[in-house]
Structure formats: structure tokens, C-alpha cells
CSV table of C-alpha atoms in Angstrom, one decimal:
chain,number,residue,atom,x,y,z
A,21,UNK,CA,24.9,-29.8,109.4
A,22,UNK,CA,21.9,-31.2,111.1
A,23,UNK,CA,22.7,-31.8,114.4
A,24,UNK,CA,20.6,-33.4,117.5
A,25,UNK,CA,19.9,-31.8,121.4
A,26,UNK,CA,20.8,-33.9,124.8
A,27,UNK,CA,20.5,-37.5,125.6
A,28,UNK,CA,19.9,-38.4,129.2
A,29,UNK,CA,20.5,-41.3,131.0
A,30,UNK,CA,20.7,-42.8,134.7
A,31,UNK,CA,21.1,-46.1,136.3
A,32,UNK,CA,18.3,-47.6,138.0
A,33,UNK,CA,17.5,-51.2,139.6
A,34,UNK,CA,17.1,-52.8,136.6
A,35,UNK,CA,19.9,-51.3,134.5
A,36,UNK,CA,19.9,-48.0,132.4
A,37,UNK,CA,17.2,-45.9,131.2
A,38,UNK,CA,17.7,-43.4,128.7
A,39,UNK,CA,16.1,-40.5,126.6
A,40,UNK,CA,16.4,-38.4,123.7
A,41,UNK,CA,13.8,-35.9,121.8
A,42,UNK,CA,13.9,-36.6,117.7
A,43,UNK,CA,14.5,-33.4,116.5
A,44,UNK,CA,17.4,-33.4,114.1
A,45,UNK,CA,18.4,-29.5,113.4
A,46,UNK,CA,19.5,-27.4,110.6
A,47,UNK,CA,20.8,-24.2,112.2
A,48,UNK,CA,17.9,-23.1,114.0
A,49,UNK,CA,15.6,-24.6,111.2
A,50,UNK,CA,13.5,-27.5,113.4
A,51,UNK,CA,14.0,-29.6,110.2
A,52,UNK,CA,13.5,-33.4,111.0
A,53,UNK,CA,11.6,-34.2,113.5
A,54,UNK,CA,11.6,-38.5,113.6
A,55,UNK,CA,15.4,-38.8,114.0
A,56,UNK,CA,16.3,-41.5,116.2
A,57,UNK,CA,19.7,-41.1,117.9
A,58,UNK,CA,20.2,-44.5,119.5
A,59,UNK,CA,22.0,-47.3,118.6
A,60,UNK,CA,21.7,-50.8,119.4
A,61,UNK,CA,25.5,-52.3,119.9
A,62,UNK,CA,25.1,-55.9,120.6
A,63,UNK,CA,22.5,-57.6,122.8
A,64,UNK,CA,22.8,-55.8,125.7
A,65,UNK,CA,24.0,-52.1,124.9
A,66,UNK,CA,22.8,-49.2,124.0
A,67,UNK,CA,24.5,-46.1,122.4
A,68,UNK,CA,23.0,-42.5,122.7
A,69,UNK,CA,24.3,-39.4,120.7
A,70,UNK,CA,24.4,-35.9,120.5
A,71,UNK,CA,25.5,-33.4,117.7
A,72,UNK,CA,26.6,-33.4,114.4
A,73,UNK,CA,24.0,-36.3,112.6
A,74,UNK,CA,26.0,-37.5,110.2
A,75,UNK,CA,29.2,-38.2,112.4
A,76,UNK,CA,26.8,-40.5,114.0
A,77,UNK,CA,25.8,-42.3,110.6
A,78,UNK,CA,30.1,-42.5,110.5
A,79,UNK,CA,30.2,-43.7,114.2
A,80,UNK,CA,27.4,-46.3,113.3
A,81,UNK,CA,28.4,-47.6,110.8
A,82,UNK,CA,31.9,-48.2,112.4
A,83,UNK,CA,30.5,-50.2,114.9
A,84,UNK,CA,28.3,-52.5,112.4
A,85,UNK,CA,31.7,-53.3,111.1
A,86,UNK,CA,33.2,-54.2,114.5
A,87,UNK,CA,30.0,-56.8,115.2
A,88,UNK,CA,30.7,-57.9,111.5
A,89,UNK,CA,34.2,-59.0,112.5
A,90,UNK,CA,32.9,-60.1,115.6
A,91,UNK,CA,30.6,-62.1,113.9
A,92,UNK,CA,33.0,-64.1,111.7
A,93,UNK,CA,35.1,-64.7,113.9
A,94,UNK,CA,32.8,-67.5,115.2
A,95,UNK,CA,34.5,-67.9,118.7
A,96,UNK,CA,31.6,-67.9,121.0
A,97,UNK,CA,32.3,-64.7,122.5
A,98,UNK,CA,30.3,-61.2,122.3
A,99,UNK,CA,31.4,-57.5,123.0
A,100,UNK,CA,30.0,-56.6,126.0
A,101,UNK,CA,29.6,-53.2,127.2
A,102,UNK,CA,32.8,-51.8,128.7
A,103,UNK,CA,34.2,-53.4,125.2
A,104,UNK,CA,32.0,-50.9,123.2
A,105,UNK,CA,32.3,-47.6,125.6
A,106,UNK,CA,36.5,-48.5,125.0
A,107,UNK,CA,36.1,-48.6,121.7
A,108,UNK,CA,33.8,-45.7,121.2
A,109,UNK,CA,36.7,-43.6,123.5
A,110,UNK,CA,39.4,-44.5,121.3
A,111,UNK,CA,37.7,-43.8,118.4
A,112,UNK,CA,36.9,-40.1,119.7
A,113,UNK,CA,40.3,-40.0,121.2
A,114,UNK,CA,41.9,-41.2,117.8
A,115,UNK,CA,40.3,-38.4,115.9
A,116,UNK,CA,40.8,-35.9,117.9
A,117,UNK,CA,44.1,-36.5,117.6
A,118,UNK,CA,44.3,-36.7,114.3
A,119,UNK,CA,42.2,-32.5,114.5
A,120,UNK,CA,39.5,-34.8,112.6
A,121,UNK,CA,37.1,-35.0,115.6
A,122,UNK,CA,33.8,-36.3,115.5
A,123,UNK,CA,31.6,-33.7,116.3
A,124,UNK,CA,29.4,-35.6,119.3
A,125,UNK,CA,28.6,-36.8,122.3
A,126,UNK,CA,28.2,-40.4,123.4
A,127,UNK,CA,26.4,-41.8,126.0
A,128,UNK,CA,27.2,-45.8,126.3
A,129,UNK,CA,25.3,-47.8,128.4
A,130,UNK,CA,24.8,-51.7,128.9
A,131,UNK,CA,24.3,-54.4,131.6
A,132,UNK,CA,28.0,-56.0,131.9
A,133,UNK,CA,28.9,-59.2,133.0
A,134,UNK,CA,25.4,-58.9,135.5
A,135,UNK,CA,26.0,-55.3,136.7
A,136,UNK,CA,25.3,-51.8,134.7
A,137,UNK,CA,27.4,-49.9,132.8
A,138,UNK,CA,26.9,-45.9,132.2
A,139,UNK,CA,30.0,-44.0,130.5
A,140,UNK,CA,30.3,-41.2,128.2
A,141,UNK,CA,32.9,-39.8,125.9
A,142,UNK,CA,33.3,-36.5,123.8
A,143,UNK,CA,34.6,-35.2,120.7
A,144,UNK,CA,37.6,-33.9,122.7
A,145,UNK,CA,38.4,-37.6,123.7
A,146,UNK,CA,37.5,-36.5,126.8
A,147,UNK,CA,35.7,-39.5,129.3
A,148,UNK,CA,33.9,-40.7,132.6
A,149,UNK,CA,31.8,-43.2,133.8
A,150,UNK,CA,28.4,-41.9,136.3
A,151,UNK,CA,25.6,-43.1,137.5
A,152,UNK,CA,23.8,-40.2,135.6
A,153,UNK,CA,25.2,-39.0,132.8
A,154,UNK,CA,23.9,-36.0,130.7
A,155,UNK,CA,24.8,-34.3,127.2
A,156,UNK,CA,24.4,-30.7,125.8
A,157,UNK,CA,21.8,-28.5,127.4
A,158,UNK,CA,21.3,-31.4,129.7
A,159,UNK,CA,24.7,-31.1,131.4
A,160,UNK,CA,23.3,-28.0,132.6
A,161,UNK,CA,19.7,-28.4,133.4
A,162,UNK,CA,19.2,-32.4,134.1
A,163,UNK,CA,22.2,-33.3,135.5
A,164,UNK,CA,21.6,-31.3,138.6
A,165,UNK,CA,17.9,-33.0,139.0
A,166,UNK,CA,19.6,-36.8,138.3
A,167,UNK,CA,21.9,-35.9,141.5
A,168,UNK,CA,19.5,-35.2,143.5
A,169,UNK,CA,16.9,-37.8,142.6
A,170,UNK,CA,19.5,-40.9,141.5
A,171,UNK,CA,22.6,-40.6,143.4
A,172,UNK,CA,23.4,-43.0,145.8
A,173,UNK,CA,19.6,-44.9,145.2
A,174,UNK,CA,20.0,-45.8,141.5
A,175,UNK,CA,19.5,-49.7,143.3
A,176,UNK,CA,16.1,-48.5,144.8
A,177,UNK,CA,14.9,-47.2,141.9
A,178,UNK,CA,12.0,-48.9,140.1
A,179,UNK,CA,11.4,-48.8,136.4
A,180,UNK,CA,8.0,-46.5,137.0
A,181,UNK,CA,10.0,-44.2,139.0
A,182,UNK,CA,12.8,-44.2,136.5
A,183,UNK,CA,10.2,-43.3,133.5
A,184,UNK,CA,9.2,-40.2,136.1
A,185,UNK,CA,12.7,-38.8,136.5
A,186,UNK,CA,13.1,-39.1,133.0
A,187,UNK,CA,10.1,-37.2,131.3
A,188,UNK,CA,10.9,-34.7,134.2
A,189,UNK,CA,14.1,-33.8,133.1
A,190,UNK,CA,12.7,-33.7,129.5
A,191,UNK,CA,10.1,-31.4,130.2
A,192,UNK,CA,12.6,-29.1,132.0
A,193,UNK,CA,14.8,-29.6,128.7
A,194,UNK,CA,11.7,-28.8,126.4
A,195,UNK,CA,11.5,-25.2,128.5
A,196,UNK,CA,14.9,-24.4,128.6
A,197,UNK,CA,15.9,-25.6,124.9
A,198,UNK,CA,15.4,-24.0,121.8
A,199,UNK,CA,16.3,-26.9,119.9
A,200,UNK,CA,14.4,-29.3,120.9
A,201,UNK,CA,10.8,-30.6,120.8
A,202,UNK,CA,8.5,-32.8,123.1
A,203,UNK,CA,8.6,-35.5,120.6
A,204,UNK,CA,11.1,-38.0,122.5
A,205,UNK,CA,12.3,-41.8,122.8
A,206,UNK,CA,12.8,-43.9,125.8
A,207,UNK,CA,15.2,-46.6,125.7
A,208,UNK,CA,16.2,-49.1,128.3
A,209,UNK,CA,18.7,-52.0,129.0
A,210,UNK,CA,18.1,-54.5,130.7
A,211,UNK,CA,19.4,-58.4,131.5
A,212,UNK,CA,16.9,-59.4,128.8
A,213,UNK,CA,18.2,-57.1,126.1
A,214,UNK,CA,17.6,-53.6,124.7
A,215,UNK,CA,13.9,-51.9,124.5
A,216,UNK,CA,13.6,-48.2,122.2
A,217,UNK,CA,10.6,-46.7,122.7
A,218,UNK,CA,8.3,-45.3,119.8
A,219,UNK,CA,8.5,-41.7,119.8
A,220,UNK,CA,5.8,-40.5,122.3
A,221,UNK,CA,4.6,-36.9,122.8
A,222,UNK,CA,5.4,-35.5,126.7
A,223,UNK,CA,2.7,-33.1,128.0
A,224,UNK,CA,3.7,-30.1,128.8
A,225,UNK,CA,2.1,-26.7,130.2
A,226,UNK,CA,2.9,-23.1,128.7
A,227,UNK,CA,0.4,-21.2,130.8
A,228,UNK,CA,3.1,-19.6,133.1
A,229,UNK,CA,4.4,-17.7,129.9
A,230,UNK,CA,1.5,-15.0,130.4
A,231,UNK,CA,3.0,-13.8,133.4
A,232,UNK,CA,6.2,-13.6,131.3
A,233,UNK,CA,6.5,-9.5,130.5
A,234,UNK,CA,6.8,-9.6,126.7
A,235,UNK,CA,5.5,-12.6,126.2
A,236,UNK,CA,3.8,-12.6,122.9
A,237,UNK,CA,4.0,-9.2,122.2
């Protein structure tokens, strides 16, 4: 099973902004390391997973389907956002039902009808909308750094700001995580559309780890 680490994401003036690392791992083996766990879902949302790899591929390729359909139908009409997180929920919800879950995390989030649109749903069915949303280690270690830096001002937020509080709670990620790397990809929704980063490298600094007793020993 090759399985990916947390995705991030807050809103901010401009919409959503959202980051994941590219590490795909098998077991503790740092196996793939240009995985890209987002999903473009239409013109104006963007899905973000975490866990099992291929249940992703299966969740992807379940929504290609749905704009398919949408497509043919020729009607004029597009899924927006809340459309996709519903049908992303039941999905979850259906499987787990069924003690078939997909083994994830999903972070949806889109620019809806003029406004933004964060929600996220589990392999338990389990769902929520935020402002910030976090999965895996994240829910731990950023979550508590997006409250305090994004709640209640995620309309006074600029986009330079919102790249800060990002690579901020990916660098704390990078330290805390053993399955991650500082290899990541920044996407962000807008009114315009849907922007995925190429993978960057975050810089980081390991030279508190000599005052660590043990450290390299």
C-alpha cells in the first residue's frame, strides 16, 4: 500500500490555498517521491487527498466519470463545488457502509457561486466544513497554527501571506513527520480557475538537532 502524509488548506481573500508534500510511501520505505495528490474537479475546484494512493486513483477516476456524464448532458450547467464535496461525502459514506471504506482523507475546496468553499470528509463518512482544514499529522500540528493565524481574518488575508502560513505549517510538518519530505505542491483556487504548483523544495534548518542528546549517535 503506498500511502501519502497531510494536505493543508485555509481560506484566504482570494479563495483557498492548499498544500501537500509528494512523497507517496511504502511502509516506512520513502518510495516515490513526485506523487501529486490533487485533483482538478471542474473549473473551479480542487480536491486534496491523504492515504491509501490507489483509493485515490479509484476516487479519481469516479469523478472523471461524473464530469463525463456532466459533459453529455449538454445542459449548460457545471458542478460547482458544494456539488463535488456532496458527492465525495456520499461516496465515503456509501462505502463505509458497505465495510468497503476508502482508505482517505479529502480535502474539497472551490470558489462557489462567488464565495469559498473548504470541506472535508473521511473514510468513516465522517464530515465538516472550516475555514482551515487539516489531514493526518496535520490535524495535530498545523491545525493549531491555522487557528491562530486564519480564523476570523481569512478575508484579510493576502495571497503572499497565505503562501507564508502555508510553507510554515509545512516546515513544522517536515520536523514532526516521518513520512514526509520537503518536496511539496501549492495549489490555489481562485474566481479565475485552479493553479497547482510544480513541486518546490521548502528550506528548512536541522542545526537545533546537535543540542538533541543522542542525536547522531
Amino acid at each position: 500500500m503506498v500511502t501519502g502524509t497531510s494536505v493543508v488548506a485555509f481560506k484566504y481573500r482570494d479563495g483557498i490555498m492548499m498544500a501537500a508534500d509528494c512523497l507517496g510511501s511504502f511502509g516506512s520505505q520513502a518510495r516515490f517521491r513526485n506523487e501529486n495528490r490533487f485533483m482538478q474537479v471542474g473549473s473551479n475546484t480542487l480536491l486534496g487527498a491523504s492515504g491509501d494512493i490507489s483509493d485515490f486513483q479509484y476516487m479519481k477516476h469516479a469523478l472523471d466519470d461524473l464530469l463525463t456524464h456532466e459533459y453529455d448532458m449538454d445542459d449548460g450547467q457545471s458542478l460547482g463545488t458544494k456539488s463535488v464535496y456532496k458527492y465525495v461525502s456520499n461516496v465515503m459514506y456509501g462505502r463505509r457502509n458497505r465495510f468497503d471504506p476508502l482508505w482517505n482523507a479529502y480535502v474539497v475546496g472551490g470558489v462557489d457561486g462567488g464565495e469559498a468553499f473548504l470541506g472535508y470528509a473521511n473514510l468513516y463518512g465522517t464530515t465538516y466544513q472550516s475555514d482551515c482544514i487539516a489531514t493526518g499529522f496535520g490535524a495535530h500540528f498545523a491545525i493549531p497554527i491555522l487557528r491562530k493565524r486564519v480564523d476570523g481574518r481569512a478575508d484579510g488575508i493576502s495571497e503572499e501571506e497565505a503562501v507564508k502560513i502555508l510553507d510554515e505549517c509545512m516546515r513544522v510538518l517536515l520536523y514532526r513527520d516521518c513520512r514526509t519530505i520537503n518536496k511539496l505542491r501549492r495549489a490555489k483556487v481562485t474566481a479565475q480557475g485552479v493553479e497547482i504548483s510544480e513541486p518546490y523544495v521548502l528550506e528548512t534548518n536541522w542545526s537545533i538537532a546537535d543540542n538533541v542528546v543522542g542525536y547522531g549517535a
